[in-house]
Coordinates of C-alpha atoms and ligand atoms in Angstrom, one line a residue:
M1 CA -36.2 22.4 1.1
P2 CA -32.7 21.4 0.0
T3 CA -32.4 17.9 -1.4
F4 CA -29.7 16.9 1.2
R5 CA -29.2 17.9 4.8
A6 CA -26.5 17.1 7.3
P7 CA -27.4 13.9 9.2
R8 CA -29.6 14.3 12.3
G9 CA -27.6 15.3 15.3
T10 CA -24.7 16.6 13.3
R11 CA -24.2 20.1 12.1
D12 CA -22.0 22.0 9.7
L13 CA -19.5 24.3 11.5
L14 CA -19.7 27.3 9.3
P15 CA -16.8 29.7 9.4
A16 CA -18.4 31.8 12.2
E17 CA -18.5 28.8 14.4
R18 CA -15.4 26.9 13.1
A19 CA -13.1 29.9 13.7
P20 CA -13.8 30.0 17.5
M21 CA -13.5 26.2 17.6
V22 CA -10.1 26.4 16.0
R23 CA -9.1 29.0 18.6
L24 CA -10.2 26.6 21.4
E25 CA -8.1 23.9 19.7
Q26 CA -5.1 26.2 19.7
V27 CA -5.5 27.0 23.4
A28 CA -5.9 23.3 24.1
G29 CA -2.8 22.3 22.1
E30 CA -0.6 25.1 23.6
L31 CA -1.7 24.3 27.1
A32 CA -1.2 20.5 26.7
A33 CA 2.3 21.2 25.4
R34 CA 3.1 23.5 28.3
Y35 CA 2.1 20.6 30.7
G36 CA 4.3 18.1 28.8
Y37 CA 1.5 16.3 26.8
H38 CA 2.4 15.2 23.3
P39 CA -0.1 15.0 20.4
I40 CA -1.3 11.6 19.4
E41 CA -3.8 10.6 16.8
T42 CA -5.7 7.3 16.8
P43 CA -8.2 6.2 14.1
A44 CA -11.7 7.6 14.1
F45 CA -12.9 4.0 14.1
E46 CA -11.7 0.9 16.0
Q47 CA -12.7 -2.7 16.4
A48 CA -16.0 -2.4 18.3
A49 CA -14.6 -4.7 21.0
V50 CA -12.1 -1.9 21.9
F51 CA -15.1 0.1 23.1
E52 CA -17.2 -2.7 24.4
R53 CA -14.4 -4.1 26.5
G54 CA -12.8 -0.7 27.5
I55 CA -15.9 1.4 28.2
G56 CA -18.1 -1.5 29.4
E57 CA -20.9 -3.5 27.8
V58 CA -23.5 -2.2 30.2
T59 CA -23.1 1.5 29.6
D60 CA -25.2 3.9 27.6
V61 CA -22.3 4.6 25.3
V62 CA -21.9 1.0 24.3
E63 CA -25.5 -0.3 24.7
K64 CA -27.2 2.5 22.9
E65 CA -24.8 5.0 21.4
L66 CA -22.1 3.2 19.2
F67 CA -22.1 4.0 15.6
F68 CA -21.2 0.9 13.8
V69 CA -19.3 1.2 10.6
G70 CA -20.5 -1.1 7.8
A71 CA -17.7 -3.5 6.8
R72 CA -17.7 -5.0 3.4
E73 CA -19.0 -8.5 3.1
E74 CA -15.6 -10.1 2.9
E75 CA -14.5 -8.6 6.2
S76 CA -15.4 -10.2 9.4
E77 CA -14.4 -7.3 11.6
R78 CA -17.0 -5.2 13.5
W79 CA -16.0 -1.6 13.6
A80 CA -17.4 1.4 15.4
L81 CA -16.7 5.1 15.3
R82 CA -14.9 6.3 18.4
P83 CA -17.4 7.6 21.0
E84 CA -14.4 8.8 23.1
P85 CA -10.6 8.8 22.8
T86 CA -9.5 7.0 25.9
A87 CA -10.2 3.4 24.9
G88 CA -8.4 3.9 21.6
I89 CA -5.4 5.5 23.2
A90 CA -5.2 2.6 25.7
R91 CA -5.3 0.2 22.8
A92 CA -2.5 2.1 21.1
Y93 CA -0.5 2.1 24.4
V94 CA -0.6 -1.6 24.5
Q95 CA -0.1 -2.2 20.7
H96 CA 3.0 0.0 20.5
G97 CA 4.6 -1.3 23.7
M98 CA 4.5 2.1 25.3
Q99 CA 5.1 0.5 28.7
T100 CA 8.7 0.4 27.8
W101 CA 8.8 4.2 27.2
P102 CA 9.6 6.5 30.1
Q103 CA 6.5 6.6 32.3
P104 CA 4.1 8.2 32.5
V105 CA 3.2 8.5 28.8
K106 CA 1.5 11.8 28.5
V107 CA -0.6 12.3 25.3
T108 CA -3.2 14.6 24.0
M109 CA -5.7 14.4 21.2
T110 CA -8.3 16.8 19.9
G111 CA -10.9 15.7 17.4
S112 CA -14.4 14.6 16.8
M113 CA -16.2 11.8 18.6
F114 CA -19.4 10.0 17.6
R115 CA -22.3 8.9 19.8
Y116 CA -25.7 7.8 18.6
D117 CA -27.2 10.1 21.2
R118 CA -30.7 11.6 21.2
P119 CA -29.9 15.0 19.7
Q120 CA -30.7 18.1 21.7
A121 CA -29.0 21.4 22.6
G122 CA -25.4 20.6 23.4
R123 CA -25.8 16.9 22.7
Y124 CA -24.7 16.0 19.2
R125 CA -23.9 12.8 17.3
Q126 CA -20.6 14.2 16.2
F127 CA -18.9 16.4 18.7
W128 CA -15.4 17.7 19.5
Q129 CA -13.3 16.8 22.5
F130 CA -10.0 18.0 23.9
D131 CA -8.5 15.0 25.6
V132 CA -5.4 14.4 27.7
E133 CA -4.2 11.1 29.2
A134 CA -1.3 10.4 31.6
I135 CA -0.6 6.6 31.5
G136 CA 1.7 4.9 33.9
D137 CA 1.5 7.1 37.0
P138 CA -0.5 5.9 40.0
G139 CA -0.9 9.4 41.4
P140 CA -2.0 11.1 43.5
A141 CA -0.1 14.2 42.4
V142 CA -0.8 13.6 38.7
D143 CA -4.5 13.5 39.5
A144 CA -4.3 17.0 40.9
E145 CA -2.1 18.1 38.0
I146 CA -4.7 16.9 35.5
I147 CA -7.6 18.6 37.3
E148 CA -5.7 21.8 37.5
L149 CA -4.9 21.6 33.8
A150 CA -8.6 21.2 33.0
A151 CA -9.5 24.1 35.3
R152 CA -6.9 26.3 33.6
F153 CA -8.3 25.5 30.1
Y154 CA -11.7 26.9 31.1
R155 CA -10.0 30.0 32.6
E156 CA -7.8 30.6 29.6
V157 CA -10.7 30.5 27.1
G158 CA -12.7 32.8 29.3
L159 CA -15.2 30.5 30.8
S160 CA -14.9 32.1 34.1
D161 CA -17.3 30.4 36.4
V162 CA -17.2 26.6 36.3
T163 CA -17.8 24.1 39.1
I164 CA -15.6 21.1 39.4
L165 CA -17.3 18.1 41.0
L166 CA -15.0 15.6 42.6
N167 CA -15.4 12.0 43.8
S168 CA -13.6 8.8 44.4
I169 CA -15.4 5.6 43.4
G170 CA -12.9 3.1 44.8
D171 CA -11.1 0.2 43.2
P172 CA -11.5 -3.5 42.8
A173 CA -10.6 -4.0 46.5
C174 CA -13.5 -2.0 47.9
R175 CA -15.9 -1.8 45.0
P176 CA -17.4 -5.3 45.3
A177 CA -18.7 -4.8 48.8
Y178 CA -20.0 -1.4 47.9
L179 CA -21.8 -2.8 44.8
E180 CA -23.3 -5.5 47.0
E181 CA -24.7 -2.9 49.3
L182 CA -25.9 -0.7 46.4
T183 CA -27.6 -3.7 44.8
A184 CA -29.3 -4.6 48.1
Y185 CA -30.5 -1.0 48.4
Y186 CA -32.0 -0.9 44.9
R187 CA -33.6 -4.3 45.4
R188 CA -35.6 -2.8 48.2
H189 CA -36.9 -0.1 45.8
E190 CA -37.1 -2.4 42.7
A191 CA -40.8 -2.0 42.2
R192 CA -40.3 1.7 41.6
L193 CA -37.4 1.4 39.2
P194 CA -38.1 1.9 35.5
P195 CA -37.6 -1.2 33.3
L196 CA -34.2 -0.3 32.0
E197 CA -32.8 0.4 35.4
R198 CA -34.4 -2.8 36.8
E199 CA -32.6 -4.7 34.1
R200 CA -29.3 -3.0 35.0
L201 CA -29.7 -3.9 38.6
A202 CA -28.3 -7.3 38.1
R203 CA -25.6 -6.3 35.6
N204 CA -24.3 -2.9 36.6
P205 CA -26.0 -1.2 39.6
L206 CA -23.6 1.8 39.3
R207 CA -25.3 2.8 36.1
I208 CA -28.6 3.3 38.1
L209 CA -26.8 5.8 40.2
D210 CA -25.7 7.6 37.0
S211 CA -29.3 7.5 35.6
K212 CA -30.7 10.8 34.3
D213 CA -34.3 9.5 34.7
P214 CA -36.2 11.8 37.0
A215 CA -38.1 8.8 38.3
V216 CA -34.9 7.5 39.8
A217 CA -33.7 10.7 41.3
D218 CA -35.3 10.4 44.7
I219 CA -34.3 6.7 45.0
N220 CA -30.7 7.7 44.2
A221 CA -30.8 10.5 46.8
G222 CA -30.9 7.8 49.5
A223 CA -28.5 5.4 47.9
P224 CA -25.2 4.4 49.7
V225 CA -22.2 6.4 48.4
A226 CA -18.8 5.0 47.5
T227 CA -16.8 7.7 49.2
E228 CA -17.9 6.5 52.7
R229 CA -16.9 2.9 51.8
L230 CA -13.4 3.3 50.4
C231 CA -10.7 0.8 51.4
D232 CA -7.7 2.3 53.3
A233 CA -5.6 2.6 50.1
C234 CA -8.3 4.4 48.2
A235 CA -9.1 6.7 51.1
T236 CA -5.5 7.6 51.5
H237 CA -5.2 8.2 47.8
F238 CA -8.2 10.5 47.7
E239 CA -7.1 12.4 50.7
A240 CA -3.7 13.0 49.0
V241 CA -5.4 14.2 45.8
R242 CA -7.4 16.7 47.9
E243 CA -4.2 17.9 49.6
H244 CA -2.5 18.4 46.3
L245 CA -5.6 20.3 44.9
A246 CA -5.5 22.5 48.0
A247 CA -1.8 23.2 47.5
L248 CA -2.6 24.3 43.9
G249 CA -5.6 26.4 45.0
V250 CA -8.0 24.5 42.8
A251 CA -11.6 24.9 44.1
Y252 CA -14.0 21.9 43.7
R253 CA -17.1 20.5 45.3
L254 CA -17.2 16.9 46.7
E255 CA -20.0 15.0 45.0
P256 CA -20.3 11.5 46.4
R257 CA -22.9 10.5 43.9
L258 CA -20.7 11.3 40.9
V259 CA -20.1 8.0 39.1
R260 CA -19.6 9.0 35.4
G261 CA -21.0 7.0 32.5
L262 CA -18.0 4.8 31.6
D263 CA -17.0 1.6 33.4
Y264 CA -13.3 2.0 33.3
Y265 CA -13.1 4.5 36.1
T266 CA -11.4 3.7 39.4
R267 CA -10.7 6.1 42.3
T268 CA -10.6 9.8 41.3
T269 CA -13.5 11.0 39.1
F270 CA -14.5 14.5 38.2
E271 CA -16.9 16.4 36.1
V272 CA -17.1 20.1 35.3
F273 CA -20.3 22.3 34.8
P274 CA -20.8 25.9 34.0
A275 CA -21.7 27.3 37.4
W276 CA -25.0 28.8 36.2
A277 CA -26.2 25.5 34.6
A278 CA -26.6 22.9 37.2
G279 CA -28.4 20.4 34.8
Q280 CA -26.7 17.0 34.5
Q281 CA -26.8 17.3 30.7
S282 CA -24.5 20.3 30.4
A283 CA -21.1 18.9 31.7
V284 CA -18.4 20.8 29.8
G285 CA -15.9 18.1 30.6
G286 CA -15.1 15.2 32.8
G287 CA -12.5 12.6 33.5
G288 CA -10.9 10.4 36.0
R289 CA -8.5 7.5 36.8
Y290 CA -8.7 4.2 35.0
D291 CA -6.2 1.9 36.7
G292 CA -7.6 -1.3 35.1
L293 CA -8.1 -0.2 31.5
I294 CA -4.6 -1.0 30.1
E295 CA -5.0 -4.5 31.4
L296 CA -8.4 -4.8 29.8
M297 CA -6.8 -3.9 26.5
G298 CA -4.3 -6.8 27.0
G299 CA -1.5 -4.9 28.6
R300 CA 0.3 -5.2 31.9
P301 CA -1.5 -3.7 34.9
T302 CA -0.8 0.1 34.4
P303 CA -2.5 3.0 36.1
G304 CA -3.8 6.0 34.1
I305 CA -5.8 9.2 34.4
G306 CA -7.2 11.7 31.9
F307 CA -10.0 14.0 31.0
G308 CA -12.1 15.0 28.0
I309 CA -13.5 18.5 27.5
G310 CA -16.5 18.9 25.2
L311 CA -15.5 21.8 22.9
D312 CA -19.0 22.2 21.4
R313 CA -20.4 22.7 24.9
V314 CA -17.6 25.1 25.9
L315 CA -18.5 27.2 22.9
L316 CA -22.2 27.2 23.8
A317 CA -21.3 28.1 27.4
L318 CA -19.1 31.0 26.2
Q319 CA -22.0 32.3 24.1
E320 CA -24.5 31.9 27.0
Q321 CA -22.2 33.2 29.7
P322 CA -23.7 36.3 31.4
A323 CA -20.3 37.9 32.3
R324 CA -18.2 39.8 29.7
I325 CA -14.7 38.3 29.8
D326 CA -11.9 39.5 27.4
A327 CA -10.5 36.0 26.8
A328 CA -14.0 34.8 25.8
E329 CA -14.5 37.7 23.5
A330 CA -11.2 36.9 21.8
I331 CA -12.4 33.3 21.3
L332 CA -15.7 34.3 19.9
A333 CA -14.4 37.3 17.8
P334 CA -15.2 37.2 14.1
E335 CA -12.3 36.3 11.8
P336 CA -10.0 39.2 11.1
A337 CA -10.5 41.2 7.9
P338 CA -7.8 41.3 5.3
L339 CA -5.1 43.9 5.8
A340 CA -5.5 45.1 2.2
V341 CA -7.4 44.4 -0.9
V342 CA -5.8 44.8 -4.3
V343 CA -8.1 46.7 -6.7
G344 CA -7.5 48.3 -10.1
S345 CA -8.7 50.9 -12.6
D346 CA -8.9 48.4 -15.4
P347 CA -11.7 46.0 -14.5
A348 CA -10.5 43.4 -17.0
D349 CA -6.9 43.3 -15.7
T350 CA -7.4 40.5 -13.1
A351 CA -3.9 39.2 -13.8
T352 CA -2.1 42.3 -12.4
R353 CA -4.3 42.4 -9.3
L354 CA -3.7 38.7 -8.7
R355 CA 0.0 39.0 -9.2
L356 CA 0.3 42.0 -6.8
A357 CA -1.7 40.1 -4.1
T358 CA 0.4 37.0 -4.6
E359 CA 3.6 39.0 -4.0
L360 CA 2.2 40.5 -0.8
R361 CA 1.0 37.1 0.4
G362 CA 4.5 35.8 -0.3
A363 CA 5.6 38.5 2.1
G364 CA 3.3 37.1 4.8
L365 CA 0.5 39.6 4.5
A366 CA -3.3 38.9 4.6
V367 CA -4.4 40.3 1.3
R368 CA -7.4 39.7 -0.9
A369 CA -7.3 40.3 -4.7
E370 CA -10.4 41.7 -6.4
L371 CA -10.9 39.0 -9.1
G372 CA -14.3 40.3 -10.3
R373 CA -14.5 42.6 -13.2
R374 CA -16.5 45.4 -11.7
K375 CA -15.7 49.1 -11.9
L376 CA -13.0 50.6 -9.5
G377 CA -15.7 52.3 -7.4
K378 CA -17.5 49.1 -6.7
Q379 CA -14.2 47.3 -6.0
L380 CA -13.3 49.9 -3.4
E381 CA -16.8 49.6 -1.8
A382 CA -16.3 45.9 -1.5
A383 CA -12.9 46.4 0.0
A384 CA -14.4 48.7 2.7
R385 CA -17.2 46.1 3.3
D386 CA -14.5 43.5 3.9
G387 CA -13.2 45.7 6.7
A388 CA -9.8 45.9 5.0
H389 CA -7.6 48.7 6.3
F390 CA -6.0 49.4 2.9
A391 CA -6.7 49.3 -0.7
V392 CA -3.8 48.8 -3.1
I393 CA -4.9 50.6 -6.3
A394 CA -3.2 49.4 -9.5
G395 CA -3.5 52.0 -12.3
D396 CA -1.5 53.7 -15.0
E397 CA 1.4 54.5 -12.6
L398 CA 2.1 50.8 -12.5
A399 CA 4.3 51.3 -15.7
A400 CA 6.4 53.6 -13.6
G401 CA 6.6 51.1 -10.8
Q402 CA 4.0 52.7 -8.5
V403 CA 0.6 52.0 -7.0
Q404 CA -1.7 54.1 -4.9
L405 CA -2.0 53.0 -1.3
R406 CA -5.3 54.1 0.1
D407 CA -5.9 54.0 3.9
L408 CA -9.6 53.2 3.8
E409 CA -10.1 54.0 7.4
A410 CA -8.4 57.4 7.3
G411 CA -9.6 58.2 3.8
T412 CA -6.1 59.2 2.7
Q413 CA -4.1 58.0 -0.2
R414 CA -0.5 58.3 -1.5
P415 CA 1.6 56.9 -4.3
T416 CA 3.9 54.1 -3.2
P417 CA 6.7 52.5 -5.1
L418 CA 6.1 48.8 -5.6
A419 CA 9.5 48.1 -4.1
N420 CA 8.3 49.6 -0.7
L421 CA 4.8 48.3 -0.8
A422 CA 5.2 45.1 1.3
R423 CA 7.4 46.8 3.8
E424 CA 4.9 49.6 4.3
L425 CA 2.0 47.2 4.7
Q426 CA 4.1 45.1 7.1
R427 CA 4.8 48.2 9.2
A428 CA 1.1 49.1 9.2
A429 CA 0.1 45.5 10.1
R430 CA 2.4 45.6 13.1
T431 CA 0.8 48.7 14.6
H432 CA -2.7 48.2 13.4
H433 CA -5.1 45.6 14.9
H434 CA -7.3 45.2 11.9
G435 CA -10.7 43.6 12.1
L436 CA -13.5 44.3 14.5
E437 CA -11.3 44.4 17.6
D438 CA -11.0 48.2 17.0
D439 CA -14.7 48.8 17.7
Ligands
HAM1 P1 -17.4 11.9 28.8 O1 -17.8 12.5 30.1 O2 -18.2 10.8 28.3 O3 -15.9 11.4 29.1 O4 -17.2 13.0 27.8 C1 -16.4 14.2 28.0 C2 -17.1 15.4 27.6 O5 -17.5 15.3 26.2 C3 -18.4 15.7 28.3 O6 -18.3 16.3 29.5 C4 -19.1 16.6 27.3 O7 -18.7 17.9 27.5 C5 -18.7 16.1 26.0 N1 -19.7 15.3 25.3 C6 -20.0 14.0 25.6 N2 -21.0 13.6 24.8 C7 -21.4 14.6 24.0 C8 -22.3 14.8 23.0 N3 -23.2 13.9 22.6 N4 -22.4 16.1 22.4 C9 -21.6 17.1 22.8 N5 -20.6 16.9 23.8 C10 -20.5 15.7 24.4 C11 -15.1 10.8 28.2 O8 -15.4 10.8 27.0 C12 -13.8 10.3 28.7 N6 -13.1 9.7 27.6 C13 -13.0 11.4 29.4 C14 -11.7 10.8 30.0 C15 -10.5 10.9 29.4 N7 -11.6 10.1 31.1 C16 -10.4 9.7 31.2 N8 -9.7 10.2 30.2

C-alpha cells in the first residue's frame, strides 16, 4: 500500500484520461467561441455566502456538499470551494458592473468543481464542468440557442444518442401558488415521507420533488406539476422556447417533474442524459434560466440562463457508448506518437542527440531525443516501441553534416544533409498521420 493516496472521491487523471479530457475542453472552447461566448475565470473558492445565497440554503449542494476552506484564525471569512460556476459568475457580474456592458454578457468557463458528494461511479468530489452563461437576455430565443449549443457539444464529441429533458418551473408570480399546492399534497402523504424530506416540507417542498430517494418516487409520481400551473407570462415564454427549438430542429422530451437541484432556477430548465442510461444519477449536463440570481447577488434585476456539462460523465459515457462513432474515437484516441526519435551510434553522446532534437522541435516538430546511454540497437527498439515514424541516426557522418534518416515503418534508410532534415520531416509530417490512427 502506498503511504499517500488521492483523497476519497477524487482521482488522478493520468495521461490516458487527461488527454481525452483536454480534447473535450478544446471542443468546448471552440464551440463557445463560435457562439460568441467569451472565456472567464473566477476563483476556485468564494465566500461561502455566495453559494448559500445563490444556490439556496435548502439544497443538497449547500446543506451537505460544500467543501469549506479553512481560513486562518485571524480571518473572519468563511470560504467554500465552488460547487458550480454560476453563482461565482453572477457575483463577478455584479462586482464588475457588467450590467453597463452590452447585454447579454456571454461568458464561458471550463474547470473543476467540488462537491462533498457520496462518491460513486460518475460522481466525484472534484469534477470538471464546461459552463456557459448568457446574462441580461430575458429570452425566449436565447433559451433555445443555449439548449441547441449544449446539444451540439454532445454531437461534436461523438456522444450520439442523448435525451434532452425540458421543463418550465415558473417564476415568482406563479411559483407561490404552486408551492402551496405542492405542500398541501405532501402534507397528505407526510407519514410516508423519510425524515429528511419531512423536514424539507416546510422549508423547500420543491426539493422533495427532486429527491432521489426511491421511497419518495411513487409519492412524487402523483404530485402536482408546475407546467400545468404556469402564469400567462411563463406559459407564453415556454411556448416560445419550444417554437424556437422546433425551428432549430432540436429534439427534446417534456419532463414536467424536472426541477433540478439548485434553487436559483426560474422558467426554462433542462437536463441531458445518455439515451441508454435513464438513471437520475447519470445526467451529463443540465441548466436553465435564473432570472432572480443577479438580484440575489446584490445587482439590479437581470435575467440569465446557462448550462453546465459534466465532462467526467461525458468521458464515461463515450467509453460506455455502444455505437462506434468517429468523433468519439478521435476524443478517446491515445496521444499521438512522436514523429521522430533522435538516436546515435555513440551511447555517451547525449549532447548531440539533444541538440538535434532541440533544433527539430524549434522547427515545430514532435521529436523525442534518446537521452539514455544504451546501445544503438536498443535505442532503435525503443523508438519503434514509441510508435515513432522516423529515427534520426547521428553517427560518424555528422562531421560531414549528414545523418541517417530511417523510416521505421517502411524499414528504409537514407543519408540526409542536416540542412534538409527539418524540411524533410515537415513534409513527412504533413502527409503522414502518425500514431495509432493508421491502424
Ligand atoms: P448541475 O446539474 O448541478 O448544474 O451540474 C451540471 C453537471 O455537472 C451535471 O449534469 C453533471 O454532469 C455534472 N456533475 C454534477 N455533480 C457531479 C459530480 N459530483 N461528479 C461528476 N459530475 C457532476 C450546475 O452546476 C449549474 N451551475 C448549471 C447551470 C449553469 N445552470 C445555469 N447555468
